[in-house]
Coordinates of C-alpha atoms and ligand atoms in Angstrom, one line a residue:
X294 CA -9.7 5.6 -4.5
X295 CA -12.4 3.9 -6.0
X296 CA -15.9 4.1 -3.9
X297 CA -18.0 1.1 -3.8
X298 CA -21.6 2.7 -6.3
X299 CA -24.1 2.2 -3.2
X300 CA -21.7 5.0 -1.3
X301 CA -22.8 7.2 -4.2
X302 CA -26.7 6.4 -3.9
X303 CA -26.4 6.6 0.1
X304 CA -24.6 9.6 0.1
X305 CA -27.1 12.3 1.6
X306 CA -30.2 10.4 2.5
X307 CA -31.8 6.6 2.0
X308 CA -34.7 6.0 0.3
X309 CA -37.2 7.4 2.8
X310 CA -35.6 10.3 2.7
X311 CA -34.2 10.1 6.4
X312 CA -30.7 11.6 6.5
X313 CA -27.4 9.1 6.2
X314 CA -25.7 9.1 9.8
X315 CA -22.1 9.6 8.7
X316 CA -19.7 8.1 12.0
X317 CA -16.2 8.3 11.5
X318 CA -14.2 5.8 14.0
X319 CA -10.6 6.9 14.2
X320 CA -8.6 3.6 14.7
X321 CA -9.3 0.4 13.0
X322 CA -8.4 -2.2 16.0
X323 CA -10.5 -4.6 17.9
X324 CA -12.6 -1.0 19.6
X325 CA -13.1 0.2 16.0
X326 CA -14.5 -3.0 14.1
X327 CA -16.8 -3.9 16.8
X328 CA -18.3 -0.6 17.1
X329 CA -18.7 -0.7 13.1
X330 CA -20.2 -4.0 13.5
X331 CA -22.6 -3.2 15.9
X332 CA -23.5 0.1 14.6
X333 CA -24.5 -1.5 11.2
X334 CA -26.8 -4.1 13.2
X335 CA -28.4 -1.4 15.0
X336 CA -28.7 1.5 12.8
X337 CA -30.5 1.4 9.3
X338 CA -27.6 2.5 6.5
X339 CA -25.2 4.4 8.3
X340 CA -21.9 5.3 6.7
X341 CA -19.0 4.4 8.7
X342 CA -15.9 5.7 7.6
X343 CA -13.0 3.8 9.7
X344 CA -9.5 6.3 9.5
X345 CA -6.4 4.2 10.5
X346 CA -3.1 5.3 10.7
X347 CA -1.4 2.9 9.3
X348 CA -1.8 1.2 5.6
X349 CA -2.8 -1.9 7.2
X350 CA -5.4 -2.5 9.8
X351 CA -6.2 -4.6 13.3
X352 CA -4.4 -2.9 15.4
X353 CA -2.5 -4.9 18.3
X354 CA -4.4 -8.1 16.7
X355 CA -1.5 -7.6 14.2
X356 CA 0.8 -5.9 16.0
X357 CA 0.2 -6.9 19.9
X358 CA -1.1 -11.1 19.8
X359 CA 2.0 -13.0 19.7
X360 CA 2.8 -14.4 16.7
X361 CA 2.5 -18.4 18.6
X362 CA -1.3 -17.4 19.1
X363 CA -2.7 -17.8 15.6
X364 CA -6.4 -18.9 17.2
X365 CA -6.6 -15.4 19.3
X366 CA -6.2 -13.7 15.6
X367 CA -9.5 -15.1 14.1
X368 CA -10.8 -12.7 14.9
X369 CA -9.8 -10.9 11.7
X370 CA -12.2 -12.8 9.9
X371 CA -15.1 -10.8 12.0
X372 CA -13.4 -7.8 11.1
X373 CA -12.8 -8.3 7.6
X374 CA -17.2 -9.3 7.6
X375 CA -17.4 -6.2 8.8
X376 CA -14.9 -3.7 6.4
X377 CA -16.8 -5.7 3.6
X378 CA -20.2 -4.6 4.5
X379 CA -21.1 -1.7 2.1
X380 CA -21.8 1.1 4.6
X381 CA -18.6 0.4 5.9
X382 CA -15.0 2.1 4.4
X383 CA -11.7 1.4 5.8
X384 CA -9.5 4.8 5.0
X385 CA -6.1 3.6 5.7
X386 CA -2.7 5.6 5.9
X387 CA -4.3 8.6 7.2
X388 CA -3.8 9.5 11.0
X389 CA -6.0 12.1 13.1
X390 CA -3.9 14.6 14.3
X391 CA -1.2 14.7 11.7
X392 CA -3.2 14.3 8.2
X393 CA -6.4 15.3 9.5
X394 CA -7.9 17.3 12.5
X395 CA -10.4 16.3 15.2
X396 CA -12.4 19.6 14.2
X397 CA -12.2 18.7 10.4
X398 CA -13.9 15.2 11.3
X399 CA -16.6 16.8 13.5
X400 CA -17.6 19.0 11.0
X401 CA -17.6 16.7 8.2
X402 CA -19.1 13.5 10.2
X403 CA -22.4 13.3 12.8
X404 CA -20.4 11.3 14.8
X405 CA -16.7 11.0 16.2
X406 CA -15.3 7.5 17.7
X407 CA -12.2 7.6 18.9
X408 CA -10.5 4.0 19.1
X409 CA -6.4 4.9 18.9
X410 CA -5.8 2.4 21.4
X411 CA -2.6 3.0 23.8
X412 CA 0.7 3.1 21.6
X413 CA 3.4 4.3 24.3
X414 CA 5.0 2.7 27.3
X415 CA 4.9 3.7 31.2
X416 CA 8.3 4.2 32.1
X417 CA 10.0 2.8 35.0
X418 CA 11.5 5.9 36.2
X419 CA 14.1 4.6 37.7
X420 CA 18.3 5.3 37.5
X421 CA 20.4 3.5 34.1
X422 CA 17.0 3.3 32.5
X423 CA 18.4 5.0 29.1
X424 CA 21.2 2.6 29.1
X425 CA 21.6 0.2 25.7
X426 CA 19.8 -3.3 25.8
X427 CA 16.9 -1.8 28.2
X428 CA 14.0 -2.1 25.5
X429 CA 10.1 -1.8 26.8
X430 CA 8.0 -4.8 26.1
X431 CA 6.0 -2.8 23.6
X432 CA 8.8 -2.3 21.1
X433 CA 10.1 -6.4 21.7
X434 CA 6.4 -6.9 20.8
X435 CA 7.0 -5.0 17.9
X436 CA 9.8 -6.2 16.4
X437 CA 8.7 -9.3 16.3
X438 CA 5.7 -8.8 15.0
X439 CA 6.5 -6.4 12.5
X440 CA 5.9 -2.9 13.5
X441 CA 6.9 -0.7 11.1
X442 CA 9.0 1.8 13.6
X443 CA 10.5 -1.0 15.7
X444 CA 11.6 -3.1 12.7
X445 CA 15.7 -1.8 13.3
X446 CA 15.0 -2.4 17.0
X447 CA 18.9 -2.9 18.6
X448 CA 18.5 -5.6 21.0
X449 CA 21.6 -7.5 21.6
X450 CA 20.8 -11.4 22.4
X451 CA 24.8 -11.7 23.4
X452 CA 23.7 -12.2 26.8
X453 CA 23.0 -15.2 28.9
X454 CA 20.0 -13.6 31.1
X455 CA 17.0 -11.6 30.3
X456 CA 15.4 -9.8 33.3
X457 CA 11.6 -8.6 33.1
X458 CA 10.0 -6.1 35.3
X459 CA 6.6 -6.5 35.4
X460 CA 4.7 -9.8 35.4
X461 CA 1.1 -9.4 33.0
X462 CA 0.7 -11.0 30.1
X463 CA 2.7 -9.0 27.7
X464 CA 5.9 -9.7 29.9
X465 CA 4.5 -13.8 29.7
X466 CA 4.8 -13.6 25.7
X467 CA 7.8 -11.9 25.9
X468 CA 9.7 -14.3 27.8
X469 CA 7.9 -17.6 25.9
X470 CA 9.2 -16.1 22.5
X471 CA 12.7 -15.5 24.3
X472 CA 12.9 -18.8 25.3
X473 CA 10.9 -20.6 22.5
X474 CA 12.6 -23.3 20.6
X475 CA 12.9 -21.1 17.1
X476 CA 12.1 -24.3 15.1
X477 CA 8.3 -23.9 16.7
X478 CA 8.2 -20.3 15.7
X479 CA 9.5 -20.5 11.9
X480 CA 5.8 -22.2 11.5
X481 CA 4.0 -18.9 13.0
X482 CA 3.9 -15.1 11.2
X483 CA 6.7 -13.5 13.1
X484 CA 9.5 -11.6 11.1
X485 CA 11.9 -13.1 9.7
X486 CA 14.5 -11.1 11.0
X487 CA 13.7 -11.5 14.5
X488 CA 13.9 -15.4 13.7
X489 CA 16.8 -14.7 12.7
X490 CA 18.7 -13.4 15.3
X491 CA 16.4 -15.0 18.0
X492 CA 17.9 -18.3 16.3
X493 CA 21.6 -16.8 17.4
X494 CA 20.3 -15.8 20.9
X495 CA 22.4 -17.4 23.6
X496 CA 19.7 -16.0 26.3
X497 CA 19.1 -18.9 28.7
X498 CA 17.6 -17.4 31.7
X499 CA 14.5 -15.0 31.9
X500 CA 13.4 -13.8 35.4
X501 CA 10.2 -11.9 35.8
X502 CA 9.9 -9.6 38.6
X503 CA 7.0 -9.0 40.1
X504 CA 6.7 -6.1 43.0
X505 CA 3.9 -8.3 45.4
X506 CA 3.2 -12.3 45.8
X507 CA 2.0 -15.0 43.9
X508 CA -1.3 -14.7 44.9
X509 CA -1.2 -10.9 43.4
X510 CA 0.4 -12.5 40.1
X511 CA -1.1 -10.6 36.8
X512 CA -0.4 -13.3 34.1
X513 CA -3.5 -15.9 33.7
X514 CA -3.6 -19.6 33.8
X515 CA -3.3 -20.3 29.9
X516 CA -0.1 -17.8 29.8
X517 CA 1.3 -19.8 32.9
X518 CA 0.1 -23.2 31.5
X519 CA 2.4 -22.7 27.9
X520 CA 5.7 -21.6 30.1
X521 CA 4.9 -24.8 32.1
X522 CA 5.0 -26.7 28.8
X523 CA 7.8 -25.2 26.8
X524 CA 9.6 -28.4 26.0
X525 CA 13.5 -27.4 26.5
X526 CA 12.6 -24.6 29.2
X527 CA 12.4 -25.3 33.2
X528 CA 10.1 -23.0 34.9
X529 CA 11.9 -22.9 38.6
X530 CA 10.2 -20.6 41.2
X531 CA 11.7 -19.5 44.5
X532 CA 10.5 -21.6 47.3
X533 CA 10.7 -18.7 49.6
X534 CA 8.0 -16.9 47.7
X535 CA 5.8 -19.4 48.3
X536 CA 5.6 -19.4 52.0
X537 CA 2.1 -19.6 53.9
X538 CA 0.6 -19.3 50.4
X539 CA -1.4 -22.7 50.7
X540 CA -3.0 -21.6 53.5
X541 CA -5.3 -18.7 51.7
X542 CA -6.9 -21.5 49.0
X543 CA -9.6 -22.3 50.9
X544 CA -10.6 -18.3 50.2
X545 CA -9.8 -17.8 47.1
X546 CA -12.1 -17.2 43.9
X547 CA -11.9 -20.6 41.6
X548 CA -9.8 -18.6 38.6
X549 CA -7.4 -17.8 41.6
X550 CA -7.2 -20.8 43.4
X551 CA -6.6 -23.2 40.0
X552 CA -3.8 -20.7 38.9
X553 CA -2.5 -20.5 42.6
X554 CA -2.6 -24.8 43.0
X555 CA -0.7 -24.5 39.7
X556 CA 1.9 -22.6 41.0
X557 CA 2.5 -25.0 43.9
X558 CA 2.3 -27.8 41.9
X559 CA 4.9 -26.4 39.5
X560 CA 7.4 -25.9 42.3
X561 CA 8.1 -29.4 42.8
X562 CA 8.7 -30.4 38.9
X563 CA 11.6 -30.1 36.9
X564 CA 12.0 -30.2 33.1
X565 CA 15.4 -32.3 33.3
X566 CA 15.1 -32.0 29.1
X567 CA 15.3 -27.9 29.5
X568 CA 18.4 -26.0 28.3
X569 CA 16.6 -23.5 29.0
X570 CA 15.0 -21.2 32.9
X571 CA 12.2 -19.7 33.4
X572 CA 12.5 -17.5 36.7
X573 CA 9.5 -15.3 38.2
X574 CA 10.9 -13.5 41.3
X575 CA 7.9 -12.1 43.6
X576 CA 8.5 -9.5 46.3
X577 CA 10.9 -7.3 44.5
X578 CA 10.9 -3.6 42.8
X579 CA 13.9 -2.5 40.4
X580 CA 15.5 0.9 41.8
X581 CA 18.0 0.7 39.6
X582 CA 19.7 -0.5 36.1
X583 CA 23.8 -0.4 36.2
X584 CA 26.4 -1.1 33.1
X585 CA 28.9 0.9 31.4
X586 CA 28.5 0.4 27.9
X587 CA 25.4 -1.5 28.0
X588 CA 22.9 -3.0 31.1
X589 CA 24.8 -5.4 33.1
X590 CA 22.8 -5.6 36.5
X591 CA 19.6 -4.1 38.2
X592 CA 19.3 -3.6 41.8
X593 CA 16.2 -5.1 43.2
X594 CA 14.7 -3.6 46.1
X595 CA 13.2 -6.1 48.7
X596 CA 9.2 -5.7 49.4
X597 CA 7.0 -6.8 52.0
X598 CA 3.0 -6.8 51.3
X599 CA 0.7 -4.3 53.3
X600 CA -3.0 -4.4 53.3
X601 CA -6.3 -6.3 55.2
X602 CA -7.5 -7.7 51.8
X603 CA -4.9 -10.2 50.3
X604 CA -5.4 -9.7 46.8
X605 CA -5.2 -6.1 46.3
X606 CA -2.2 -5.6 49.3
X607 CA 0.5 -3.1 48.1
X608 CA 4.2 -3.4 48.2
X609 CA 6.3 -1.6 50.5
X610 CA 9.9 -1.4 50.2
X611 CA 12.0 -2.7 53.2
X612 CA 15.8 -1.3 53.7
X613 CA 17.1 -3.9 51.8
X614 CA 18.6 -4.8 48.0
X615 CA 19.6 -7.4 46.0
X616 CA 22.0 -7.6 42.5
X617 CA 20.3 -9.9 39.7
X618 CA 22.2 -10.0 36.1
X619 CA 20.6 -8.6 33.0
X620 CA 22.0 -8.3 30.3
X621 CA 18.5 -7.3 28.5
X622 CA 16.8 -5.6 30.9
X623 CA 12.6 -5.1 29.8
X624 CA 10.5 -3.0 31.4
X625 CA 6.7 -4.1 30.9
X626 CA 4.6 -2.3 32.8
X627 CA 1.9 -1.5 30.9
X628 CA 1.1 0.0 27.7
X629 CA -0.5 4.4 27.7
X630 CA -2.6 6.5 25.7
X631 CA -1.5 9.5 23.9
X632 CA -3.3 12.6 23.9
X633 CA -2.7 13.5 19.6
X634 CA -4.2 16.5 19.4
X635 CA -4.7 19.4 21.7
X636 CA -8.0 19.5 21.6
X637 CA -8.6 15.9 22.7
X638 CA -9.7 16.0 26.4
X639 CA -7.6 13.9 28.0
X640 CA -6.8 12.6 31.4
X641 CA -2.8 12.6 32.0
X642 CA -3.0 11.0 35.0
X643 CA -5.4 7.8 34.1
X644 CA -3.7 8.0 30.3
X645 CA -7.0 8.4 28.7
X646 CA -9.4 10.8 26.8
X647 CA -11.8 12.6 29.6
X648 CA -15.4 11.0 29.2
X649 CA -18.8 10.0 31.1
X650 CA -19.6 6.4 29.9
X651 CA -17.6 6.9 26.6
X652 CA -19.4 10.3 26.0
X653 CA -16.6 12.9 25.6
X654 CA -18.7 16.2 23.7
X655 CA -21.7 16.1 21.7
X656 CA -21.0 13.7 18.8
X657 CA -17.9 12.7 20.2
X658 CA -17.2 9.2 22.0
X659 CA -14.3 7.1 23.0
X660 CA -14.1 3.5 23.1
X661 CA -11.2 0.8 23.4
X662 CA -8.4 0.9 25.6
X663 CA -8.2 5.0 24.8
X664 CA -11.0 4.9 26.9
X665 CA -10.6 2.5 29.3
X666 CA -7.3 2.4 29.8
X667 CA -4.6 -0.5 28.5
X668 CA -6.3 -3.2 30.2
X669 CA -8.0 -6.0 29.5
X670 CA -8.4 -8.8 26.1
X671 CA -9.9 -8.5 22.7
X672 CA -13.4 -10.2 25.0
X673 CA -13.4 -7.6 26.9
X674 CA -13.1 -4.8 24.4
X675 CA -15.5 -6.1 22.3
X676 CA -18.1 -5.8 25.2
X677 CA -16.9 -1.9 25.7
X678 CA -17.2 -1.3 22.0
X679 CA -20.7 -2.6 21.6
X680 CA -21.8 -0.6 24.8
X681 CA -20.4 2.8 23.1
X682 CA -21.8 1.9 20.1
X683 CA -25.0 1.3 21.7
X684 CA -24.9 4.9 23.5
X685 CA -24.1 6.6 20.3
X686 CA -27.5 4.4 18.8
X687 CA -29.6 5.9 21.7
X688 CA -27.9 9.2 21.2
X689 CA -28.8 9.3 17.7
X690 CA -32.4 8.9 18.5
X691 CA -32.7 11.0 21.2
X692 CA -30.5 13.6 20.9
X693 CA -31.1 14.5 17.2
X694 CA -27.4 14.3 16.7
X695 CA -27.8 13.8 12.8
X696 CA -30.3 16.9 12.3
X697 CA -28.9 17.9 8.7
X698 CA -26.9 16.2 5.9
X699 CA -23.1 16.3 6.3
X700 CA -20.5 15.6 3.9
X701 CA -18.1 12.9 5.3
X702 CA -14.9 11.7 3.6
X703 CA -16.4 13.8 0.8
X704 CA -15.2 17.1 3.2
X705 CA -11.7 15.9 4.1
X706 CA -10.8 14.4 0.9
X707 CA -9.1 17.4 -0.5
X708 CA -7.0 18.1 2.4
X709 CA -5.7 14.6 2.0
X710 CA -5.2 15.0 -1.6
X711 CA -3.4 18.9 -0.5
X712 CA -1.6 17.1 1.5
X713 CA 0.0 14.2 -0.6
X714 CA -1.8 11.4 1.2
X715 CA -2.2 7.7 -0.5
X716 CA -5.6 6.8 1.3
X717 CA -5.6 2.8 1.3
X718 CA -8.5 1.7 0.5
X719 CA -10.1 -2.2 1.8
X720 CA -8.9 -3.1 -2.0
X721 CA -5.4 -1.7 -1.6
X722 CA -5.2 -3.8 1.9
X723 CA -6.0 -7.1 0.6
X724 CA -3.2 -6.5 -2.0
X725 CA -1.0 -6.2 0.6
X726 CA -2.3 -9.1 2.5
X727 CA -2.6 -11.3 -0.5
X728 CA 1.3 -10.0 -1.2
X729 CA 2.3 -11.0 2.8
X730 CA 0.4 -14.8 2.7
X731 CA 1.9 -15.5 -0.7
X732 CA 5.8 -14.8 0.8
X733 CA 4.3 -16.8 3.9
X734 CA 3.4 -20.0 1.3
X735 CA 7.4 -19.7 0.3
X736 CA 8.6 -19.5 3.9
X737 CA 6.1 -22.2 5.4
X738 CA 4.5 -19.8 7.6
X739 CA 1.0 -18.2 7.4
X740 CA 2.3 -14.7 5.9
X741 CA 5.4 -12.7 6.0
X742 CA 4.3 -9.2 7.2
X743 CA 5.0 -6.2 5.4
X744 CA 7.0 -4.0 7.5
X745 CA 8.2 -1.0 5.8
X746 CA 5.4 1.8 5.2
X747 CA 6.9 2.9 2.0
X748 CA 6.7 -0.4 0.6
X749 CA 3.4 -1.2 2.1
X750 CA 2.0 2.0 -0.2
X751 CA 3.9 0.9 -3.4
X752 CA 2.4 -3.0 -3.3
X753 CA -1.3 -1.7 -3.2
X754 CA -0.2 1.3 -5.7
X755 CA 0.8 -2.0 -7.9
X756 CA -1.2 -3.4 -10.4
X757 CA -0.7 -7.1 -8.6
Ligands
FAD102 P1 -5.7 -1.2 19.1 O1 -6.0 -2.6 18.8 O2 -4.4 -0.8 19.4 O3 -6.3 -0.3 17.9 C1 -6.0 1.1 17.8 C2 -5.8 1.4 16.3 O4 -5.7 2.9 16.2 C3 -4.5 0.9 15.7 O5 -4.7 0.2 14.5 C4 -3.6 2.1 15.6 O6 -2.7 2.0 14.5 C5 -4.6 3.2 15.3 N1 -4.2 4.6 15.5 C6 -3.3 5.0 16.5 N2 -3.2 6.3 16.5 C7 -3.9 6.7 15.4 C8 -4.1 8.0 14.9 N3 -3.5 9.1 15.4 N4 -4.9 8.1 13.8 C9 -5.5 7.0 13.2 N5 -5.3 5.8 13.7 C10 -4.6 5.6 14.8 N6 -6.0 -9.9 23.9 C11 -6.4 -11.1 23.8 O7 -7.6 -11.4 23.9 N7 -5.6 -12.2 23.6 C12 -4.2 -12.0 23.4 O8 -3.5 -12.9 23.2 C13 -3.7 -10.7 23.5 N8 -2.4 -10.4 23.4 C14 -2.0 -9.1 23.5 C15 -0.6 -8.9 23.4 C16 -0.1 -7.6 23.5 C17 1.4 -7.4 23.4 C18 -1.0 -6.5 23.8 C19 -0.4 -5.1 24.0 C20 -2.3 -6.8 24.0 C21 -2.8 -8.1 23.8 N9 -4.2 -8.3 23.9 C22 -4.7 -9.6 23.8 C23 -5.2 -7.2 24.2 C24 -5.8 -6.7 22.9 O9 -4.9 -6.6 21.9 C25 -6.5 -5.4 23.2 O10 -7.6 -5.6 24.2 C26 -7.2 -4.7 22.1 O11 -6.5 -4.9 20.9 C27 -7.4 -3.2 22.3 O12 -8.1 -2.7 21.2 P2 -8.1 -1.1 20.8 O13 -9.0 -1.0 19.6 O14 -8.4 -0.3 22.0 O15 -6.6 -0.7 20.4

């Protein structure tokens, strides 16, 4: 791979002879660029090396924002600012834990920042999960957004009803995209394939179960506000849900109260346009999932809400079921961390790496949603990333963390070139992006993503 010459001239000390600060960041999602960013800003000419799994970078940006979201995705610009800045490198197609070792980047870097984000599903744990056509939210998101291992995804659209369990915003852009009208989403960058079959779905109904009440809801006012307006979908809400729940607006925060008023106002309209229902159920918990050769039905168990404080009340399952169809069944119920190497400290039960206000050892932090666990938007990550990248600036200064010269990619290149691995360079990834917006131009849609790894390595190999 070709280094940019500065790299060269910066590679042991600057000018005044202080020594470079090499920081490798280990993920190149929303954590990982805004850490890079702010660590230029604040430190004098570090060298940030950013590893990424993948040959492409972003992260969930790419792979997580649904494809109808095009504005929440600008913030690739930033991120591209940042991967162009010279003390920056974006090393792509190599993945800690696999290609390279945590110890290999300690001893090779000053500082580690971990930013692998959450790539797994919680499971439901619950009977018939394993049966065909229950797919997690995560790997729907994927297909259509064009993850490279969810790509063949077998979901069968046969069905009239999907049923959600879980109601956050993940399980909000699942169901819009279900029930989108397919001539709105041939304009955004989802895969062609899913088009495709989306545009032979005959799902018409997608309920969305959530285990407490509406005033517990976890999807926000915008997500509600585009169901409310899909033009051939009717958003119908069970009456019953919504019993006594006007009388808590008075004492509820503003965000709360606008999405709760919302709500109530909702229950009186009717799309009489829509082909198409939208269904959130409150008050329920599956128990179970039940077909023979595929999901057919879940059994719901019936909740009541515990708890002096209304918004954080838990659910408690009475002696009492209900059947609902499904003929898709999708659990999304959040999204978990993986620990990727043995050596990682990591907290099994909170799904995150072990650490103290992002400090996990000497020289080694955590940032994103590996460290604060899979909640929260790109704002809010930003915020964590600068604050980590803050620590590791103090750290630096007061911790004399970079107290002798260190080699940096220079040290683990010849492992990657032992072990066979095409390093993708910022170069090689705007050949593949100029590759995906020029198929986009053809299709009338921003890009056509890239989905196949194989391929993604031969088109920045290419000499396009
Ligand atoms: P990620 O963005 O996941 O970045 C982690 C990176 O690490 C990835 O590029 C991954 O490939 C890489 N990686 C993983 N393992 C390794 C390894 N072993 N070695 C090297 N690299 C590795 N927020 C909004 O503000 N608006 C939205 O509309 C929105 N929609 C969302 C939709 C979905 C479905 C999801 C799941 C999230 C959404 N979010 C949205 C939240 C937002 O995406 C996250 O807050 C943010 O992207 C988390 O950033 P991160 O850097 O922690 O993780």
């Amino acid at each position: 791979m070709t280094l940019r010459p500065n790299y060269f001239l910066n590679k042991f000390f600057t000018t005044n002879a202080q020594i470079i600060p090499k920081i490798c960041i280990v993920g190149a999602g929303t954590a990982g660029f805004y850490a890079a960013q702010q660590l230029i800003k604040k430190l004098k000419t570090p060298q940030i090396d950013i590893i990424e799994k993948l040959p492409v970078p972003f992260g969930l940006v790419r792979f997580g924002v649904a494809p109808d979201h095009p504005e929440v995705k600008n913030v690739v610009n930033t991120f591209t600012k940042v991967a162009e800045n010279p003390c920056v490198r974006f090393l792509g197609n190599v993945k800690l834990g696999t290609d390279v070792t945590l110890k290999q980047l300690r001893d090779a870097y000053h500082v580690v920042l971990l930013t692998y984000g959450a790539n797994e599903s919680k499971k439901l744990d619950i009977p018939g999960e394993n049966l065909k056509n229950v797919i997690e939210a995560r790997r729907i998101v994927g297909w259509y957004n064009g993850t490279p291992w969810d790509k063949d995804l077998d979901i069968d659209l046969s069905g009239e009803t999907a049923t959600i369990f879980g109601q956050g915003n993940v399980a909000i852009d699942v169901a819009r995209i279900l029930l989108s009208d397919v001539d709105e989403l041939k304009k955004t960058d989802i895969t062609e394939y899913a088009l495709e079959a989306l545009s032979k779905s005959k799902i018409k109904t997608v309920y969305l179960i959530g285990r407490r009440g509406p005033l517990q809801a976890a999807f926000t006012i915008k997500e509600l506000r585009e169901m409310l307006k899909l033009p051939s979908c009717s958003t119908i809400w069970r009456p019953e849900d919504f019993v006594g729940i006007s009388e808590h607006l008075a004492n509820l925060s503003r965000q709360k109260k606008r999405i709760t008023e919302l709500m109530l106002k909702s229950l009186e309209e009717n799309n009489t346009q829509a082909n198409k229902e939208f269904k959130p159920i409150f008050f329920r918990s599956p128990l179970e999932l039940v077909g023979t050769d595929k999901v057919e039905k879940v059994i719901l168990g019936i909740n009541k809400l515990e708890g002096e404080d209304i918004l954080k009340q838990k659910a408690v399952l009475l002696d009492k079921t209900e059947e609902l169809n499904a003929d898709l069944a999708i659990p999304s119920i959040g999204y978990r961390s993986m620990q990727v190497e043995s050596s990682i400290p990591f907290d099994f039960k909170r799904g995150v790496v072990q650490n103290n206000k992002s400090r996990v050892d000497k020289g080694l932090y955590v940032s994103g949603w590996l460290g604060t666990g899979p909640i929260g938007v790109i704002l809010s990550t930003m915020g964590n990333a600068f604050e980590v990248a803050d620590t590791i600036v103090n750290d630096i200064n007061s911790e004399n963390l970079v107290d002798k010269p260190k080699g940096g990619y220079e040290d683990i290149k010849n492992t990657l070139i032992e072990k066979n691995i095409q390093v993708i360079s910022w170069q090689h990834w705007e050949k593949i992006d100029k590759y995906e917006q020029d198929k986009g131009v053809k299709l009338g849609k921003p890009r056509e993503k890239v989905v196949d790894i194989d391929k993604m390595l031969r088109i920045a190999d290419s000499s396009l």
